[in-house]
Short mmCIF file of C-alpha atoms and ligand atoms in Angstrom, two decimals:
data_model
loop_
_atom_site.label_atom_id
_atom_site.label_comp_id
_atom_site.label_asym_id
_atom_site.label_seq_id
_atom_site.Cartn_x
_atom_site.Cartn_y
_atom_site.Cartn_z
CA UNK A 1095 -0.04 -21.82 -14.52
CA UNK A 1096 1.12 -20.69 -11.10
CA UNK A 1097 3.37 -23.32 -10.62
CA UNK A 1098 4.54 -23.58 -14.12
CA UNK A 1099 8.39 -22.87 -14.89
CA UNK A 1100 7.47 -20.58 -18.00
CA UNK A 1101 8.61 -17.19 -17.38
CA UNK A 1102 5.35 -14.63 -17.97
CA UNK A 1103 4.59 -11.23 -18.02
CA UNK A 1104 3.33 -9.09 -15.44
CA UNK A 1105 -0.53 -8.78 -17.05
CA UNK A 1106 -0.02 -12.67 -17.22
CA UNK A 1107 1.14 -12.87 -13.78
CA UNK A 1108 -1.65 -10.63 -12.68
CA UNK A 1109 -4.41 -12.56 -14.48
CA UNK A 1110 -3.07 -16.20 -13.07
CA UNK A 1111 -1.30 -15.50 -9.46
CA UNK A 1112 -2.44 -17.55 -7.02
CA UNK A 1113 -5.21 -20.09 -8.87
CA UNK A 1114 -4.80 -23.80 -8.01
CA UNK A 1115 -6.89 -26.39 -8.77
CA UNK A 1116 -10.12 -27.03 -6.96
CA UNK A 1117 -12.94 -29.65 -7.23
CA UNK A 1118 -15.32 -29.33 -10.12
CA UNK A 1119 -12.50 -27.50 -12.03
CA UNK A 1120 -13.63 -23.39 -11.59
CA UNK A 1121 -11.02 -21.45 -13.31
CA UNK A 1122 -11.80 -19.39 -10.13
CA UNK A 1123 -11.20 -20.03 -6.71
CA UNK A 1124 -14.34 -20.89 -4.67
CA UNK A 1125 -15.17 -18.99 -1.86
CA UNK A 1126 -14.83 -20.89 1.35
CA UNK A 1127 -16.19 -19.00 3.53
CA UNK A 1128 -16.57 -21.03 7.21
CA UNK A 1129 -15.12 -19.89 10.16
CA UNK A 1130 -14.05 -23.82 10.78
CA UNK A 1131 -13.13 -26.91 8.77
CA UNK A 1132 -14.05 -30.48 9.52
CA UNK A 1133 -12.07 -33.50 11.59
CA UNK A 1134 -11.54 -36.59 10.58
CA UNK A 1135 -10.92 -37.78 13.80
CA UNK A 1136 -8.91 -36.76 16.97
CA UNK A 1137 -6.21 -37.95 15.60
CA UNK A 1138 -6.18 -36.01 12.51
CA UNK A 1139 -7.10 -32.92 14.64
CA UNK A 1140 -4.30 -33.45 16.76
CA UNK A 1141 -1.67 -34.06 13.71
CA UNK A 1142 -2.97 -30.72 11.73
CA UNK A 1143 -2.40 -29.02 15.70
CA UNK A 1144 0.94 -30.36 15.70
CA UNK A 1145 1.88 -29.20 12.22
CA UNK A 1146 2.46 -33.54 11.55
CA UNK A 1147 -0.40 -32.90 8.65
CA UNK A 1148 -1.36 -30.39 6.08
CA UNK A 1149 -4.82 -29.15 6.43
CA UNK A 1150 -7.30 -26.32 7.78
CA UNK A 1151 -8.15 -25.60 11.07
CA UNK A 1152 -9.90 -22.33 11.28
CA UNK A 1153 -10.01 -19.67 9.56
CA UNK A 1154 -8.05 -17.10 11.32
CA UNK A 1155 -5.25 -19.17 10.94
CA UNK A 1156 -5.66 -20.37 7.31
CA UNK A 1157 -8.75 -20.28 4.88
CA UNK A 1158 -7.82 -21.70 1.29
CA UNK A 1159 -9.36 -18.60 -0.72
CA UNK A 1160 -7.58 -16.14 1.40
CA UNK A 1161 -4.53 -18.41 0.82
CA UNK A 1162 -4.87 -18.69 -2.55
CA UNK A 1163 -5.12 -14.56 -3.02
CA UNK A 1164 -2.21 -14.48 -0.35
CA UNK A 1165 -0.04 -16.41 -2.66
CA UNK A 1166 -1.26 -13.81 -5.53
CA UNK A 1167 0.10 -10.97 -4.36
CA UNK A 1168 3.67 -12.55 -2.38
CA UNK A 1169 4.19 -13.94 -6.61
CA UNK A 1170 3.28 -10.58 -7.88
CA UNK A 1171 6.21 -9.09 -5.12
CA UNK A 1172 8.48 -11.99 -5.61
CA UNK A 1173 8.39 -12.49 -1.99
CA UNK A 1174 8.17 -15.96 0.06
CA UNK A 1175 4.62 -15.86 1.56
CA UNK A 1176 2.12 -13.08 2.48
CA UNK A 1177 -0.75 -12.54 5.09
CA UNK A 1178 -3.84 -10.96 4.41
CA UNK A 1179 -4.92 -8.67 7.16
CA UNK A 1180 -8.29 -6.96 7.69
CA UNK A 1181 -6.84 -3.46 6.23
CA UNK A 1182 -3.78 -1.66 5.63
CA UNK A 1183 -3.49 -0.54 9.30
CA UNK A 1184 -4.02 -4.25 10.56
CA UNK A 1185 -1.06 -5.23 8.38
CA UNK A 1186 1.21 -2.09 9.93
CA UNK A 1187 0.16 -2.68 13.59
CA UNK A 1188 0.80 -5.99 12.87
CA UNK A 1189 4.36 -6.08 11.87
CA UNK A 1190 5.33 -3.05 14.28
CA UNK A 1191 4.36 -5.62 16.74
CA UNK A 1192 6.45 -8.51 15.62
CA UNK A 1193 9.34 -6.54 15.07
CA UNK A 1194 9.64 -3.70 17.89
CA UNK A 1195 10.16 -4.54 21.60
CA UNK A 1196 10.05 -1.90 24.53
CA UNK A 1197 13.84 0.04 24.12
CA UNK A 1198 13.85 -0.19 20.64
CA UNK A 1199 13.89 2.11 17.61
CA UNK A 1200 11.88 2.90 14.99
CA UNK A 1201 12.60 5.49 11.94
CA UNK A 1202 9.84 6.28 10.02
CA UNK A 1203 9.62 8.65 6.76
CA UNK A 1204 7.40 11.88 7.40
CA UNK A 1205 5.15 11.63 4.97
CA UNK A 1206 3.42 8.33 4.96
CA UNK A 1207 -0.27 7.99 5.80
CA UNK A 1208 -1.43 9.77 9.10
CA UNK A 1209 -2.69 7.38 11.15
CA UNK A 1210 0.92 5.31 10.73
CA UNK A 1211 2.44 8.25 12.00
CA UNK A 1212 -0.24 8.30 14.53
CA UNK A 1213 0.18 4.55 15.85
CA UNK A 1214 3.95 4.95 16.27
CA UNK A 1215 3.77 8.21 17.92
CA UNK A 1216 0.96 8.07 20.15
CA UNK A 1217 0.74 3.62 20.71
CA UNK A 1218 4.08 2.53 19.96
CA UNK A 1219 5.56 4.98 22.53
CA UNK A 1220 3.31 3.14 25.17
CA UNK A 1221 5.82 0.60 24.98
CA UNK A 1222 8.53 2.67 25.00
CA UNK A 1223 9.68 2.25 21.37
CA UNK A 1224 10.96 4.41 20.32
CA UNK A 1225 10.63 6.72 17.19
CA UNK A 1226 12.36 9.39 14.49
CA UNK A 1227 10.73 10.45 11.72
CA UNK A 1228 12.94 11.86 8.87
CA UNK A 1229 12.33 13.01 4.60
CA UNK A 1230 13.81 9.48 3.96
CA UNK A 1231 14.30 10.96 0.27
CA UNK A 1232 17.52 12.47 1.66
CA UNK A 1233 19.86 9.43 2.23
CA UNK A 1234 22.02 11.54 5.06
CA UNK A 1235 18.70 12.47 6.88
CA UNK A 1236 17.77 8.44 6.93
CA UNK A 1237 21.21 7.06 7.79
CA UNK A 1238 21.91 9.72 10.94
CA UNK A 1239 18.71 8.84 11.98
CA UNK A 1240 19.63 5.26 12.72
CA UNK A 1241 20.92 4.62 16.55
CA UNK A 1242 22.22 1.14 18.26
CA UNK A 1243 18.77 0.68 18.76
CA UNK A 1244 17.18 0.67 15.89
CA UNK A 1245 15.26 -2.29 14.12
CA UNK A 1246 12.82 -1.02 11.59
CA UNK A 1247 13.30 1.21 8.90
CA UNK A 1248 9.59 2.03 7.97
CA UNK A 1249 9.08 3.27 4.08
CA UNK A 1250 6.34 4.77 2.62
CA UNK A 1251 7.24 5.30 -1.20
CA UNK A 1252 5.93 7.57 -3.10
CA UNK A 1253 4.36 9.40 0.28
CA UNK A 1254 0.78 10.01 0.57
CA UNK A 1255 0.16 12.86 0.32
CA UNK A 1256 3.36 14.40 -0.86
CA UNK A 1257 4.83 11.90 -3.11
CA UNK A 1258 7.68 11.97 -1.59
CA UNK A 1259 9.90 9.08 -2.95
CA UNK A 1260 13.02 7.51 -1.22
CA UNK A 1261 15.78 5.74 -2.77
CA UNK A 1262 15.09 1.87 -1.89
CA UNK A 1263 18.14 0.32 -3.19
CA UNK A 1264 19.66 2.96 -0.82
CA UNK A 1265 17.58 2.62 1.97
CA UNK A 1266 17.89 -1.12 1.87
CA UNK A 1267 21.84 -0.45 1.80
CA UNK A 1268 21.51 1.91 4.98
CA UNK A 1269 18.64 -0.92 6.85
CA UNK A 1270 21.61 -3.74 6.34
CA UNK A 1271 24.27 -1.95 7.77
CA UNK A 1272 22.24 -0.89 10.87
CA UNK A 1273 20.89 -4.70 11.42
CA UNK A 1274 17.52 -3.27 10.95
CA UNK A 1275 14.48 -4.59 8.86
CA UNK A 1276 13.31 -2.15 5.76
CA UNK A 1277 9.57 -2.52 6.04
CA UNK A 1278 7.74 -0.83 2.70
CA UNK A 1279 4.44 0.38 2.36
CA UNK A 1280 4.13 -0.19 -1.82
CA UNK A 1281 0.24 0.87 -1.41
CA UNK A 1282 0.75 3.44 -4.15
CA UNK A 1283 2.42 1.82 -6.61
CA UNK A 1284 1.06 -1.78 -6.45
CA UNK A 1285 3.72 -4.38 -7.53
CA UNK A 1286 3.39 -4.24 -10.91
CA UNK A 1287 4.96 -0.38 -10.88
CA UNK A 1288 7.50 -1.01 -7.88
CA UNK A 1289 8.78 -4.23 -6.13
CA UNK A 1290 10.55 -3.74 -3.05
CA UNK A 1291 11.78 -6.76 -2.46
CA UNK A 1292 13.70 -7.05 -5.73
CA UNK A 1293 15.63 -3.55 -4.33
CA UNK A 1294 16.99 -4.98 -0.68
CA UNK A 1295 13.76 -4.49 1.17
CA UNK A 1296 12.86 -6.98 3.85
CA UNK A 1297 9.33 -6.58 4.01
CA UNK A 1298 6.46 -5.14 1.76
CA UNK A 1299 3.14 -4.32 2.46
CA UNK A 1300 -0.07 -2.46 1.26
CA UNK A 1301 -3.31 -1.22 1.90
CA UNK A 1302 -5.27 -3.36 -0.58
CA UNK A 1303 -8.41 -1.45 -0.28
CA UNK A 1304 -6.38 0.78 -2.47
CA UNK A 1305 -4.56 -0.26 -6.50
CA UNK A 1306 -4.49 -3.93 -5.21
CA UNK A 1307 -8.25 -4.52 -4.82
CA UNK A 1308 -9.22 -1.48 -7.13
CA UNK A 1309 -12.55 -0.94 -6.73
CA UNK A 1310 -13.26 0.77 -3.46
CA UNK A 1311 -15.55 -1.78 -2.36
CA UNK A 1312 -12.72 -3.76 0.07
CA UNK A 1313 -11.03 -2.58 3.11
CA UNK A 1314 -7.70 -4.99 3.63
CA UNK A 1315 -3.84 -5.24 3.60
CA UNK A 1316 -1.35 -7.61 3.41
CA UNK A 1317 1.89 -8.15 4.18
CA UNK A 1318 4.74 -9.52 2.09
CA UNK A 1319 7.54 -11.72 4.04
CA UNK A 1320 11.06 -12.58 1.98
CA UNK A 1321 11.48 -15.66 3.85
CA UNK A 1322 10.46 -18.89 6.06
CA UNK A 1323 11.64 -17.67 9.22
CA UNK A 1324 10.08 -14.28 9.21
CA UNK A 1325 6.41 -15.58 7.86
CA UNK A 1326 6.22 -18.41 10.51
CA UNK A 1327 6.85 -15.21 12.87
CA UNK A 1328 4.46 -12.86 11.51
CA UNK A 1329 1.99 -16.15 10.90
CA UNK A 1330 2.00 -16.47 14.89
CA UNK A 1331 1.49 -13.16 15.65
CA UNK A 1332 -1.12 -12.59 13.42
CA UNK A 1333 -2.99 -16.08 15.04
CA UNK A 1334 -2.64 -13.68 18.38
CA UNK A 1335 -3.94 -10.35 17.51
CA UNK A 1336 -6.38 -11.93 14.84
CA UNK A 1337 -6.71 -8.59 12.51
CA UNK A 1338 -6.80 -11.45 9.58
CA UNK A 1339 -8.85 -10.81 6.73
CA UNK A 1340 -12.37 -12.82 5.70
CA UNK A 1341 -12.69 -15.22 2.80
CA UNK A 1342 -15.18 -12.80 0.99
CA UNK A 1343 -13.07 -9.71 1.04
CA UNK A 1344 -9.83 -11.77 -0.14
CA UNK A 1345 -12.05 -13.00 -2.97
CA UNK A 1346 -12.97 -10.10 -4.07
CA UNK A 1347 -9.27 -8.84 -3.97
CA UNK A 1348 -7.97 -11.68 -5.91
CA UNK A 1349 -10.83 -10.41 -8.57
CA UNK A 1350 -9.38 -6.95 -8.60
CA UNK A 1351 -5.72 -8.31 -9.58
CA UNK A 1352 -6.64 -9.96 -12.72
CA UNK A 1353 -7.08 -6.05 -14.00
CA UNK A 1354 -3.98 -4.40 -11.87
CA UNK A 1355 -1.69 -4.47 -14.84
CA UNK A 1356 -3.92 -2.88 -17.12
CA UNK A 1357 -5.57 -0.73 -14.44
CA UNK A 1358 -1.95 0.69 -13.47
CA UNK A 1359 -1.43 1.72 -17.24
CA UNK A 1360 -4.13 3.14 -17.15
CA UNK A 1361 -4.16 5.06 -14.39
CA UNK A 1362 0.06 5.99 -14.99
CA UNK A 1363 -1.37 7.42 -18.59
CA UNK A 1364 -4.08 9.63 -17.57
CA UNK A 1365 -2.41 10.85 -14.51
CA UNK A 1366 0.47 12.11 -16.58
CA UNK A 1367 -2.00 13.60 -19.26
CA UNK A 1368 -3.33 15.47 -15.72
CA UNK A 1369 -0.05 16.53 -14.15
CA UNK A 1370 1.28 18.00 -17.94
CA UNK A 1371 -2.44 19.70 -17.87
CA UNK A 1372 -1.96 20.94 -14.11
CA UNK A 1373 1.24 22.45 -14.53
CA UNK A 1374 0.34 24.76 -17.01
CA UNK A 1375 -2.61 25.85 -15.01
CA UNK A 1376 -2.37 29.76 -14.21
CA UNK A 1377 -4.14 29.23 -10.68
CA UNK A 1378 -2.12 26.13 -9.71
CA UNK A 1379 1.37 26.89 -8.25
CA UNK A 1380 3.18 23.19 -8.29
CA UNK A 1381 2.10 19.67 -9.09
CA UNK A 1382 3.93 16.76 -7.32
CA UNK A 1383 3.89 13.63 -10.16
CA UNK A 1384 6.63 11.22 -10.44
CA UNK A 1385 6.18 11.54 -14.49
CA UNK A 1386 7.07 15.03 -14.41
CA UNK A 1387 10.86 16.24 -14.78
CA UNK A 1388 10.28 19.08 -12.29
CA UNK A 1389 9.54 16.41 -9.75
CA UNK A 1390 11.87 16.72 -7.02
CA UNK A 1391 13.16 12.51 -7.11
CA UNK A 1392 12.65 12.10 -10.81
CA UNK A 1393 15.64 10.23 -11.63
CA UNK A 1394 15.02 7.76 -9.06
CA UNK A 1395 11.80 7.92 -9.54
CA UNK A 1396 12.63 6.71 -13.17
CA UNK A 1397 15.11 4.26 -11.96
CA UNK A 1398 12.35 2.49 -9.07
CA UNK A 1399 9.01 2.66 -11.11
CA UNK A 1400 7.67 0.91 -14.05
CA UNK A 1401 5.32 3.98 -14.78
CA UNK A 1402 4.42 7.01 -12.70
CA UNK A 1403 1.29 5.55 -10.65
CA UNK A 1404 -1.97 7.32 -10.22
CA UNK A 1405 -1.55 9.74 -7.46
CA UNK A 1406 -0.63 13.40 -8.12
CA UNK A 1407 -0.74 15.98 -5.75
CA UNK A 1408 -1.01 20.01 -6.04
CA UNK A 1409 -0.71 23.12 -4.16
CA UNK A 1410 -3.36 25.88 -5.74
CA UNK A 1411 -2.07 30.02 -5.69
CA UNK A 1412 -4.72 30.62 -3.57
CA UNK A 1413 -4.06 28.41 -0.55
CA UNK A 1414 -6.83 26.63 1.51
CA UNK A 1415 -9.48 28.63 0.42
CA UNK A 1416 -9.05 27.70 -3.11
CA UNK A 1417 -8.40 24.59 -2.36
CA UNK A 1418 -12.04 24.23 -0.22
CA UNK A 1419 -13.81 26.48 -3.61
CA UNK A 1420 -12.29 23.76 -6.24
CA UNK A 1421 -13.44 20.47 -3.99
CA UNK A 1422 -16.85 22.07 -3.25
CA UNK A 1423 -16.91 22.71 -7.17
CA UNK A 1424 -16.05 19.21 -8.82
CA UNK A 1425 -19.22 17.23 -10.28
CA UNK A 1426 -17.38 14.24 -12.03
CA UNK A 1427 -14.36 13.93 -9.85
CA UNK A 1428 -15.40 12.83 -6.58
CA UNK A 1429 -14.63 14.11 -3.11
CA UNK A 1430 -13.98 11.46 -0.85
CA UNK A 1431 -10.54 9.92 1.26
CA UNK A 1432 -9.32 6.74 0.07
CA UNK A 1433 -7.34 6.12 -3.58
CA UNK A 1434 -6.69 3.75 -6.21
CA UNK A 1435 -9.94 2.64 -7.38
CA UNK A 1436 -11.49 2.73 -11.03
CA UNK A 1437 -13.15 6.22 -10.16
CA UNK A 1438 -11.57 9.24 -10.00
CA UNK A 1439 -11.15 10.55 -6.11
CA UNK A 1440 -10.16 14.06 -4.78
CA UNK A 1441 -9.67 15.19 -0.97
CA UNK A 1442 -7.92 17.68 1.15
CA UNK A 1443 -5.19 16.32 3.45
CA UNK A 1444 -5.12 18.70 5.96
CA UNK A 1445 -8.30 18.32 6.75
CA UNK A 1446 -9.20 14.89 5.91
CA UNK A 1447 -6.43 12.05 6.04
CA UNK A 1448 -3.73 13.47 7.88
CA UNK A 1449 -5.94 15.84 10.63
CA UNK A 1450 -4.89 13.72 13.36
CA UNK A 1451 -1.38 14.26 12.69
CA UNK A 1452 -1.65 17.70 14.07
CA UNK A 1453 -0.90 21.09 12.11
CA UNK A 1454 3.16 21.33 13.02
CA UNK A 1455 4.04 17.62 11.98
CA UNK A 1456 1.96 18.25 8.57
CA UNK A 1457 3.77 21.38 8.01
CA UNK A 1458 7.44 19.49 9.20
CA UNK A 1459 6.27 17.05 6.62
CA UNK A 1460 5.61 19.10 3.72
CA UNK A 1461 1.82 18.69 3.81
CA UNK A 1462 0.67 22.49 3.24
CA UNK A 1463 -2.87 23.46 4.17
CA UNK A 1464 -3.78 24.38 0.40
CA UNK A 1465 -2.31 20.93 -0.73
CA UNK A 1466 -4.72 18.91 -2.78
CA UNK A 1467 -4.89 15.26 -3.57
CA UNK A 1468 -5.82 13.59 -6.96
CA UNK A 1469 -6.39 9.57 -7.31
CA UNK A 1470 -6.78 9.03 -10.80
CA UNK A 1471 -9.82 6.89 -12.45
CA UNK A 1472 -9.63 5.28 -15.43
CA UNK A 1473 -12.30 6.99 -16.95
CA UNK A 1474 -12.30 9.35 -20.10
CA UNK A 1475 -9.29 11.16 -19.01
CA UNK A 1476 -10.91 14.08 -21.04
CA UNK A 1477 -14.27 14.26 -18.36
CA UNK A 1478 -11.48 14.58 -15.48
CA UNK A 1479 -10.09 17.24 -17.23
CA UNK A 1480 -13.25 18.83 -18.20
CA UNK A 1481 -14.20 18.98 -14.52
CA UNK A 1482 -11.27 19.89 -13.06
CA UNK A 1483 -11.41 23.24 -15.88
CA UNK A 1484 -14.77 24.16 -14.52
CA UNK A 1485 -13.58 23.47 -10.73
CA UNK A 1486 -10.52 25.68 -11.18
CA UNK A 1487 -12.68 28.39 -12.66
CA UNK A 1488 -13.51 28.53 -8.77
CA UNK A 1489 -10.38 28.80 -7.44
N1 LCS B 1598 -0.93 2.94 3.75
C1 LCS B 1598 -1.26 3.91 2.88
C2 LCS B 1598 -0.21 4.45 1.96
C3 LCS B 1598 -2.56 4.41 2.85
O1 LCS B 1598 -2.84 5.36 1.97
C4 LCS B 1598 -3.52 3.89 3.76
C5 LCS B 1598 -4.91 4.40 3.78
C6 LCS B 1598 -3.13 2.90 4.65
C7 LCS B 1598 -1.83 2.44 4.62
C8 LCS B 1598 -4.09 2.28 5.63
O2 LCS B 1598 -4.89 1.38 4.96
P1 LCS B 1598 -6.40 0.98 5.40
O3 LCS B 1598 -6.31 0.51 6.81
O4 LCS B 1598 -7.24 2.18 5.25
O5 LCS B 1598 -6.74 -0.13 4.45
N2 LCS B 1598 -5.07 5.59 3.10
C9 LCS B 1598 -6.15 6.33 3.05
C10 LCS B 1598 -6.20 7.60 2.45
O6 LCS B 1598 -5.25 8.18 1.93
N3 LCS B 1598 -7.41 8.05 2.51
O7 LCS B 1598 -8.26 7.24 3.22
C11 LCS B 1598 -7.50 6.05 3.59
#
């Protein structure tokens, strides 16, 4: 099916990316899961060393169920080849390594993830790279930004927590000019809403303990490479700093993409029922959802995604202390970090996610301390709505 030249849909794709044909004829990829494969002899060894014959090694270098969930998600991007990582940061450390050396430049969007921030302000810099972050949803802020030195535009679209979303097609536009790689994080939109690649971007990747995997029972990541030259690169370096991820885990991820296209609906539907319901809430002073037309990026928010996504975020009248009265008041919605899985998940940035990012960048990057976070479940959208009446009661 993978290999077949019939053009499918997304669900399709989602349902059938990645399956090959294996002994005994499972419509499922076994789990292989051994740290080391068999010789022949020393001269096969030798021959799968030298790259003279196809085959397995070891598993931090390849593993035939984490291949076969690699080549998943690089179909579902339309990108070359992809490498599964042991989480989302593995996959970012990871290509900030193969890309940056000491001198170079890096600029970064505000509002990503904290601990991205983190790594290139407080690890990067102990190799003297370089860094600027900038709201990369203004175009002038992202191109002045770029210097002689730069070689990695670094993406997060929409931001977490703000939802900030850039331009790709843009950025991709302003990354080519300036001989720089556009690296995207695509961790809240999965592939089937957004697809990088397809807009200019060099490389994609994503936390897939988040949409990808969709069941919050996986940490991992993976990254997304456009071509040869770039994967054999990112392959090696990989091999070195070994944050790969296990057989098990990329099983289990390959599960959770059969449902991604009908989990994204899904999630898009309810979370615009939410938003349309949170607006019109006398105690809630702005929601942040792509689906809305007050959103700031709308139009290219309506240009770049297939639906809206499952994330919204809102700022409550009251500030933090609301904010702390409506999280310690939610029964069915859930207060925990993390996003994208079946169940519906609600947390305070400031003082969860992005607390190591320090009160002054938060506030530079439009993460206010009364800002709250909503990851959507596919549950009765009615119970999330129930709760969140009875929470805001609080506020
Ligand atoms: N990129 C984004 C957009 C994320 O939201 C996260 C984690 C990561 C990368 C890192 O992935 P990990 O290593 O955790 O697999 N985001 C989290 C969050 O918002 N709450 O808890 C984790």
């Amino acid at each position: 099916m993978e290999n077949s030249k019939v053009k499918i849909g997304m669900d399709s794709k989602c349902v059938h990316a990645g399956i090959g044909e294996y002994e005994f004829g499972p419509v499922v990829p076994p789990i292989y899961q051994t740290s080391t494969f068999k010789f022949e002899s020393t001269e096969h060894g030798g021959a799968l060393f030298k790259g003279e014959k196809d085959g397995y090694i070891y598993t931090r270098m390849r593993n035939p169920t984490i291949e076969a969930m690699e080549n998943a998600v690089a179909s579902l991007e339309g990108g070359y080849k992809a490498l599964g990582c042991a989480s989302g940061m593995a996959a970012i450390s990871t290509v900030f390594l193969s890309l940056l050396k000491n001198g170079e430049h890096i600029v970064c969007s505000k509002s990503v993830y904290g601990p991205t921030a983190t790594l290139i302000a407080t690890v990067l810099s102990n190799y003297d790279i370089k860094s600027t972050f900038v709201n990369s949803s203004d175009l002038d802020q992202l191109k002045n930004a770029v210097t002689d030195k730069t070689k990695v535009i670094y993406i997060e679209t929409p931001g977490n927590p703000t939802l900030e979303t850039t331009d790709l097609a843009e950025a991709a536009k302003i990354a080519k000019a300036a001989n720089a790689k556009l690296v995207v994080d695509n961790t809240f939109m999965s592939p089937v809403l957004q697809r990088p690649l397809e807009l200019g971007a060099d490389i994609v990747l994503h936390s897939m303990t988040k949409f990808l995997n969709g069941h919050a029972d996986v940490v991992a990541g993976i990254i997304v490479t456009k071509d040869k030259e770039t994967y054999t690169h990112f392959r090696k370096v990989l091999n070195q700093l070994g944050g790969v991820i296990d057989p098990f885990n990329a099983f289990l991820v390959h599960r959770g993409i059969k449902t991604l296209g009908l989990r994204m609906k899904r999630h898009s539907e309810s979370a615009m029922k939410l938003a349309e319901y949170l607006e019109s809430h006398n105690k809630v002073k702005w929601v942040r959802y792509p689906g809305l037309t007050s959103f700031p990026q709308y139009e290219v928010a309506q240009k770049q995604h297939a639906a809206p996504g499952g994330m919204i975020s809102f700022e409550l009248k009251g500030g933090f202390k609301s904010g702390e009265a409506v999280m310690n008041s939610v029964k069915f919605c859930q207060l925990a970090v993390s996003l994208g899985g079946v169940e519906t998940l609600i947390q305070h940035p400031a003082s969860m996610t992005h607390l190591s990012m320090g009160k002054e960048a938060r506030e530079s990057a439009g993460i206010t301390d009364g800002l709250v976070r909503l990851s959507v479940g596919i549950e009765n959208v009615e119970d999330i709505i129930a709760d969140l009446e009875q929470a805001l009661e609080k506020a």
